[in-house]
C-alpha atoms as a printed R data frame, in Angstrom:
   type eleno elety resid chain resno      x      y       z
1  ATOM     1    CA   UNK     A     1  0.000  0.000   0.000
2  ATOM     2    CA   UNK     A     2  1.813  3.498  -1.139
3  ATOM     3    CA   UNK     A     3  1.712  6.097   1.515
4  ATOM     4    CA   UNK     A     4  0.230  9.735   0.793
5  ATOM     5    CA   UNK     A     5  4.023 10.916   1.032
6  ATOM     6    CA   UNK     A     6  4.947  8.043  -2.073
7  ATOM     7    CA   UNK     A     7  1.970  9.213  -4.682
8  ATOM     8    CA   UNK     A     8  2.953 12.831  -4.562
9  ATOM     9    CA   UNK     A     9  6.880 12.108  -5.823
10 ATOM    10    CA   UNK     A    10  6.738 12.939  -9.120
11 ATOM    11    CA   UNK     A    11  9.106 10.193 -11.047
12 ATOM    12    CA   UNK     A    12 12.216 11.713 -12.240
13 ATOM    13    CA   UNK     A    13 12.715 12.753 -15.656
14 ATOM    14    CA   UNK     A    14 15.834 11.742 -17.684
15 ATOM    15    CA   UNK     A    15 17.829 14.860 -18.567
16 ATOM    16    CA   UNK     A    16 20.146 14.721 -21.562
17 ATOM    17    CA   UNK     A    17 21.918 18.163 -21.403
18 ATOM    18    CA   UNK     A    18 23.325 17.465 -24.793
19 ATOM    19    CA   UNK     A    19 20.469 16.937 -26.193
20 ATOM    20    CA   UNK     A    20 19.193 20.093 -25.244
21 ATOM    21    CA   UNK     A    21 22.821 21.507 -26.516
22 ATOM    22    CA   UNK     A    22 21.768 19.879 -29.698
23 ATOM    23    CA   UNK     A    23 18.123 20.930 -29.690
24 ATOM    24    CA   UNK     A    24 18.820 24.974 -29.390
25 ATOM    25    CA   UNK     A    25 21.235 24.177 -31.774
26 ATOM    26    CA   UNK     A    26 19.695 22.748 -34.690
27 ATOM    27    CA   UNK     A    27 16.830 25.449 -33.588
28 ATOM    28    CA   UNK     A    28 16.380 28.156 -36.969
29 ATOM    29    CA   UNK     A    29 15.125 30.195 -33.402
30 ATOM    30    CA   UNK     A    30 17.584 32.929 -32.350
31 ATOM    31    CA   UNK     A    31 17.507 33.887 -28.946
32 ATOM    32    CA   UNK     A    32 19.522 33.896 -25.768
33 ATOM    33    CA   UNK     A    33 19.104 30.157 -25.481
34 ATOM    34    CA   UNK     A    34 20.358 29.573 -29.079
35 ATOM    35    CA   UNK     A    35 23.438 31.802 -27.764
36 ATOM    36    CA   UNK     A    36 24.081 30.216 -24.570
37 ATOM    37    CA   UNK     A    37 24.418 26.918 -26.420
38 ATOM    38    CA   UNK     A    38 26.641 28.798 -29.197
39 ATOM    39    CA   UNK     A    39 29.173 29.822 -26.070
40 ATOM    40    CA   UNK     A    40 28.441 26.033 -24.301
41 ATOM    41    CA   UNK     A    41 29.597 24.703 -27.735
42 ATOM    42    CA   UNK     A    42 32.693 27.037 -28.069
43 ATOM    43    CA   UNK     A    43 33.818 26.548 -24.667
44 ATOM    44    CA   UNK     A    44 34.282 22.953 -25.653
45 ATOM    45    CA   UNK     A    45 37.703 23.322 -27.087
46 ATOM    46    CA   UNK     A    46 39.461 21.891 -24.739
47 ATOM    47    CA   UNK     A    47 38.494 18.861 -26.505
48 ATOM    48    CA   UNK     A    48 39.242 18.053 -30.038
49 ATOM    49    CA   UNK     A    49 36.541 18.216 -32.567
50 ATOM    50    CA   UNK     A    50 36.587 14.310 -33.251
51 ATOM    51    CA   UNK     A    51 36.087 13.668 -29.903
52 ATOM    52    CA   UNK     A    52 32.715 15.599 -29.433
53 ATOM    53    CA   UNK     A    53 29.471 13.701 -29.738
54 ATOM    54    CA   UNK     A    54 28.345 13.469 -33.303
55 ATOM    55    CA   UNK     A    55 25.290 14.766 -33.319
56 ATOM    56    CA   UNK     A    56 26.895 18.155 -31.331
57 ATOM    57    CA   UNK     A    57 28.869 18.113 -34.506
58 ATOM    58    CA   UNK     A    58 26.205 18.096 -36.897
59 ATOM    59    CA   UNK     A    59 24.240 20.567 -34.780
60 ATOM    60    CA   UNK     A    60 27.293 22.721 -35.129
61 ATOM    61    CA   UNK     A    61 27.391 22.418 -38.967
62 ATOM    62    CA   UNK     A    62 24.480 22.946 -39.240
63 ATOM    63    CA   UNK     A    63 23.761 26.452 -37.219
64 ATOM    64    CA   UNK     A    64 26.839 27.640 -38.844
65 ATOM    65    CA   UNK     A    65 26.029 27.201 -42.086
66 ATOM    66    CA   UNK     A    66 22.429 28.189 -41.758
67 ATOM    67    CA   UNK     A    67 24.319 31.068 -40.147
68 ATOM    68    CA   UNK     A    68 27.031 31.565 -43.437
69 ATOM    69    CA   UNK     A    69 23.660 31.081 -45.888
70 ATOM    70    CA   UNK     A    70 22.250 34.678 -44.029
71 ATOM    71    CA   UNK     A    71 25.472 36.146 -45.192
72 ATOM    72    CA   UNK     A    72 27.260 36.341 -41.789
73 ATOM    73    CA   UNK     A    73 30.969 36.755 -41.727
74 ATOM    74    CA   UNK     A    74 33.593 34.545 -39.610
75 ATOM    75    CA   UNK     A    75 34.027 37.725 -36.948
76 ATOM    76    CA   UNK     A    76 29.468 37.621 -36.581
77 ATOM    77    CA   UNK     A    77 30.225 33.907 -35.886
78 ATOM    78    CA   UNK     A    78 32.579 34.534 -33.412
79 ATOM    79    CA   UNK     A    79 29.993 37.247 -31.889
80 ATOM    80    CA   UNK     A    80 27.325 34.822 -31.891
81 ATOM    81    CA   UNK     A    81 29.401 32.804 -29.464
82 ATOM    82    CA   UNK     A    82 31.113 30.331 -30.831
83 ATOM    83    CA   UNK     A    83 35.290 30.227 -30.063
84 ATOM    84    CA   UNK     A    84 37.606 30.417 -33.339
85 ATOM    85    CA   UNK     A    85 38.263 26.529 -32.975
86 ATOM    86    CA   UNK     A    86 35.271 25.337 -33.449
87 ATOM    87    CA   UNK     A    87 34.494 27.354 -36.466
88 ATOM    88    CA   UNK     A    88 37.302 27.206 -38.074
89 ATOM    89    CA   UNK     A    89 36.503 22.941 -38.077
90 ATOM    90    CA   UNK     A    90 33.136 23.412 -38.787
91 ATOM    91    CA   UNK     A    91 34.331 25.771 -41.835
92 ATOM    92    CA   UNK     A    92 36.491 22.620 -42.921
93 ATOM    93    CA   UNK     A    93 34.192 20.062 -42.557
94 ATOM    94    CA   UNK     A    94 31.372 21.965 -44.334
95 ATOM    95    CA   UNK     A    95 34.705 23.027 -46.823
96 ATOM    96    CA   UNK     A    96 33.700 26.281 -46.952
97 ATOM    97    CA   UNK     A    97 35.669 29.704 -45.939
98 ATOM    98    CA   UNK     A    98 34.546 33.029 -44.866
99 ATOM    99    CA   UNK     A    99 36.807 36.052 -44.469
């Protein structure tokens, strides 16, 4: 038999913070939770860009170039938030350069 205390706990949901990295990401939504995760992202330099999550990648690629297709320049990528590492791999891998 539960006790009054047991049905009020609410179970606990999974939280994937990548995922929500990912999410804001891959967003076409600007705001300041599309540029938190832009400086979250960049801040991750300390590792290199192989060894980040695949999908971070890809959300990566993919705001940047969405980003690039607006006609922003590699200094309004920086401003958005992102460090010069990780653009200047996501420039590679998309093979693409901006002055």
């Amino acid at each position: 038999m539960k006790t009054q205390e047991q049905e009020q706990e609410a179970p606990a949901a999974a939280v994937d913070p990548m995922e929500d990295l990912c999410q804001a990401l891959f967003s076409t939504e600007e705001g300041a939770k599309k540029k938190a995760a832009r400086q979250t992202a960049g801040a991750m330099t300390q590792r290199p860009w192989p060894q980040l999550p695949s999908r971070l990648r890809s959300a990566i690629r993919s705001d940047i170039g969405r980003l690039l297709d607006s006609g922003k320049a590699r200094g309004q990528l920086l401003e958005a938030g992102y460090s010069a590492a990780v653009v200047n791999q996501a420039l590679r891998d998309l093979g693409r350069s901006v002055a």
